[in-house]
Amino acid sequence: MSVDFIEDLFSSRIRVRVLKALIKYKEVNITKLSRELGVNYKVIEYHIEALKRLGIAEEKRFGRIRIIRISEGDPRVLAIERFFTELEQAFANQADSRNRGSS
């Protein structure tokens, strides 16, 4: 995996939030994504385009409706999903350790 890919993928907090939402929903309308994340539609659109260029997201159109989906078959997407899952588990374990230590 190239350094450029990783830098482009994680270059923005909003892009990371969009990526996590796409992993969660697998497929979502841009308007719903914009509302859920509380981010302007055009900003979401910018980050979706970046994810599409990286090959992480795909777009389907139904008239004016744009549906964005995560590229599920891509091994990089699987690695990203595992990364987020393992990171969340590590934070949860760390919080549990702190809570046990303070009891």
PDB file of C-alpha atoms in Angstrom:
ATOM      1  CA  MET A   1       0.000   0.000   0.000  1.00  0.00           C
ATOM      2  CA  SER A   2       1.487   3.289  -0.990  1.00  0.00           C
ATOM      3  CA  VAL A   3       2.134   6.108   1.446  1.00  0.00           C
ATOM      4  CA  ASP A   4       0.261   8.479  -0.886  1.00  0.00           C
ATOM      5  CA  PHE A   5      -2.865   6.307  -0.631  1.00  0.00           C
ATOM      6  CA  ILE A   6      -2.760   6.343   3.174  1.00  0.00           C
ATOM      7  CA  GLU A   7      -2.105  10.083   3.325  1.00  0.00           C
ATOM      8  CA  ASP A   8      -4.929  10.829   0.891  1.00  0.00           C
ATOM      9  CA  LEU A   9      -7.322   8.489   2.694  1.00  0.00           C
ATOM     10  CA  PHE A  10      -6.723   9.909   6.175  1.00  0.00           C
ATOM     11  CA  SER A  11      -5.916  13.507   5.180  1.00  0.00           C
ATOM     12  CA  SER A  12      -9.078  14.984   6.672  1.00  0.00           C
ATOM     13  CA  ARG A  13     -11.223  14.393   9.736  1.00  0.00           C
ATOM     14  CA  ILE A  14     -14.336  14.778   7.634  1.00  0.00           C
ATOM     15  CA  ARG A  15     -13.051  12.240   5.106  1.00  0.00           C
ATOM     16  CA  VAL A  16     -12.449   9.770   7.935  1.00  0.00           C
ATOM     17  CA  ARG A  17     -15.983  10.393   9.234  1.00  0.00           C
ATOM     18  CA  VAL A  18     -17.406   9.851   5.733  1.00  0.00           C
ATOM     19  CA  LEU A  19     -15.375   6.667   5.388  1.00  0.00           C
ATOM     20  CA  LYS A  20     -16.585   5.325   8.742  1.00  0.00           C
ATOM     21  CA  ALA A  21     -20.196   6.097   7.796  1.00  0.00           C
ATOM     22  CA  LEU A  22     -19.784   4.294   4.472  1.00  0.00           C
ATOM     23  CA  ILE A  23     -18.371   1.281   6.288  1.00  0.00           C
ATOM     24  CA  LYS A  24     -21.315   1.377   8.696  1.00  0.00           C
ATOM     25  CA  TYR A  25     -24.070   1.751   6.081  1.00  0.00           C
ATOM     26  CA  LYS A  26     -22.356   0.070   3.098  1.00  0.00           C
ATOM     27  CA  GLU A  27     -24.620   2.169   0.848  1.00  0.00           C
ATOM     28  CA  VAL A  28     -26.074   5.616   1.551  1.00  0.00           C
ATOM     29  CA  ASN A  29     -27.585   8.670  -0.115  1.00  0.00           C
ATOM     30  CA  ILE A  30     -25.300  11.721  -0.036  1.00  0.00           C
ATOM     31  CA  THR A  31     -28.054  13.882   1.475  1.00  0.00           C
ATOM     32  CA  LYS A  32     -28.530  11.436   4.363  1.00  0.00           C
ATOM     33  CA  LEU A  33     -24.773  11.319   4.883  1.00  0.00           C
ATOM     34  CA  SER A  34     -24.630  15.112   4.931  1.00  0.00           C
ATOM     35  CA  ARG A  35     -27.444  15.363   7.481  1.00  0.00           C
ATOM     36  CA  GLU A  36     -26.126  12.604   9.708  1.00  0.00           C
ATOM     37  CA  LEU A  37     -22.611  13.998   9.834  1.00  0.00           C
ATOM     38  CA  GLY A  38     -23.809  17.604  10.072  1.00  0.00           C
ATOM     39  CA  VAL A  39     -21.573  18.606   7.176  1.00  0.00           C
ATOM     40  CA  ASN A  40     -22.452  20.682   4.120  1.00  0.00           C
ATOM     41  CA  TYR A  41     -23.504  18.637   1.066  1.00  0.00           C
ATOM     42  CA  LYS A  42     -20.753  20.122  -1.139  1.00  0.00           C
ATOM     43  CA  VAL A  43     -18.088  19.230   1.441  1.00  0.00           C
ATOM     44  CA  ILE A  44     -19.387  15.645   1.599  1.00  0.00           C
ATOM     45  CA  GLU A  45     -19.412  15.539  -2.191  1.00  0.00           C
ATOM     46  CA  TYR A  46     -15.768  16.687  -2.304  1.00  0.00           C
ATOM     47  CA  HIS A  47     -14.672  13.895   0.049  1.00  0.00           C
ATOM     48  CA  ILE A  48     -16.780  11.293  -1.752  1.00  0.00           C
ATOM     49  CA  GLU A  49     -15.035  12.221  -5.000  1.00  0.00           C
ATOM     50  CA  ALA A  50     -11.673  11.740  -3.297  1.00  0.00           C
ATOM     51  CA  LEU A  51     -12.741   8.309  -1.998  1.00  0.00           C
ATOM     52  CA  LYS A  52     -13.941   7.396  -5.490  1.00  0.00           C
ATOM     53  CA  ARG A  53     -10.576   8.406  -6.980  1.00  0.00           C
ATOM     54  CA  LEU A  54      -8.866   6.184  -4.404  1.00  0.00           C
ATOM     55  CA  GLY A  55     -11.142   3.290  -5.420  1.00  0.00           C
ATOM     56  CA  ILE A  56     -12.713   3.018  -1.969  1.00  0.00           C
ATOM     57  CA  ALA A  57     -16.191   4.233  -2.925  1.00  0.00           C
ATOM     58  CA  GLU A  58     -18.503   3.792  -5.902  1.00  0.00           C
ATOM     59  CA  GLU A  59     -21.494   5.816  -7.040  1.00  0.00           C
ATOM     60  CA  LYS A  60     -24.840   4.767  -8.491  1.00  0.00           C
ATOM     61  CA  ARG A  61     -27.320   7.264  -9.900  1.00  0.00           C
ATOM     62  CA  PHE A  62     -31.072   6.921 -10.014  1.00  0.00           C
ATOM     63  CA  GLY A  63     -32.153  10.097 -11.761  1.00  0.00           C
ATOM     64  CA  ARG A  64     -31.080  12.898  -9.435  1.00  0.00           C
ATOM     65  CA  ILE A  65     -30.501  10.572  -6.496  1.00  0.00           C
ATOM     66  CA  ARG A  66     -26.887   9.619  -5.900  1.00  0.00           C
ATOM     67  CA  ILE A  67     -26.135   6.529  -3.858  1.00  0.00           C
ATOM     68  CA  ILE A  68     -22.602   6.043  -2.589  1.00  0.00           C
ATOM     69  CA  ARG A  69     -21.363   2.644  -1.566  1.00  0.00           C
ATOM     70  CA  ILE A  70     -18.178   1.270  -0.131  1.00  0.00           C
ATOM     71  CA  SER A  71     -16.186  -0.947  -2.519  1.00  0.00           C
ATOM     72  CA  GLU A  72     -16.785  -4.093  -0.470  1.00  0.00           C
ATOM     73  CA  GLY A  73     -14.763  -6.507  -2.595  1.00  0.00           C
ATOM     74  CA  ASP A  74     -11.616  -4.395  -2.360  1.00  0.00           C
ATOM     75  CA  PRO A  75      -9.035  -5.917   0.031  1.00  0.00           C
ATOM     76  CA  ARG A  76      -7.985  -2.395   1.055  1.00  0.00           C
ATOM     77  CA  VAL A  77     -11.518  -1.754   2.319  1.00  0.00           C
ATOM     78  CA  LEU A  78     -11.385  -4.949   4.384  1.00  0.00           C
ATOM     79  CA  ALA A  79      -8.067  -3.816   5.870  1.00  0.00           C
ATOM     80  CA  ILE A  80      -9.530  -0.386   6.682  1.00  0.00           C
ATOM     81  CA  GLU A  81     -12.571  -1.998   8.349  1.00  0.00           C
ATOM     82  CA  ARG A  82     -10.265  -4.216  10.457  1.00  0.00           C
ATOM     83  CA  PHE A  83      -8.153  -1.176  11.353  1.00  0.00           C
ATOM     84  CA  PHE A  84     -11.166   0.756  12.666  1.00  0.00           C
ATOM     85  CA  THR A  85     -12.504  -2.294  14.538  1.00  0.00           C
ATOM     86  CA  GLU A  86      -9.169  -3.074  16.177  1.00  0.00           C
ATOM     87  CA  LEU A  87      -8.605   0.567  17.090  1.00  0.00           C
ATOM     88  CA  GLU A  88     -12.042   0.811  18.731  1.00  0.00           C
ATOM     89  CA  GLN A  89     -11.353  -2.420  20.656  1.00  0.00           C
ATOM     90  CA  ALA A  90      -7.987  -1.100  21.820  1.00  0.00           C
ATOM     91  CA  PHE A  91      -9.602   2.100  23.124  1.00  0.00           C
ATOM     92  CA  ALA A  92     -12.340   0.085  24.846  1.00  0.00           C
ATOM     93  CA  ASN A  93      -9.742  -2.180  26.483  1.00  0.00           C
ATOM     94  CA  GLN A  94      -7.740   0.822  27.612  1.00  0.00           C
ATOM     95  CA  ALA A  95     -10.859   2.401  29.153  1.00  0.00           C
ATOM     96  CA  ASP A  96     -11.698  -0.886  30.916  1.00  0.00           C
ATOM     97  CA  SER A  97      -8.169  -1.071  32.330  1.00  0.00           C
ATOM     98  CA  ARG A  98      -8.418   2.482  33.638  1.00  0.00           C
ATOM     99  CA  ASN A  99     -11.817   1.824  35.182  1.00  0.00           C
ATOM    100  CA  ARG A 100     -10.564  -1.318  36.968  1.00  0.00           C
ATOM    101  CA  GLY A 101      -7.508   0.553  38.191  1.00  0.00           C
ATOM    102  CA  SER A 102      -9.565   3.351  39.740  1.00  0.00           C
ATOM    103  CA  SER A 103     -12.002   1.050  41.570  1.00  0.00           C
TER     104      SER A 103
END
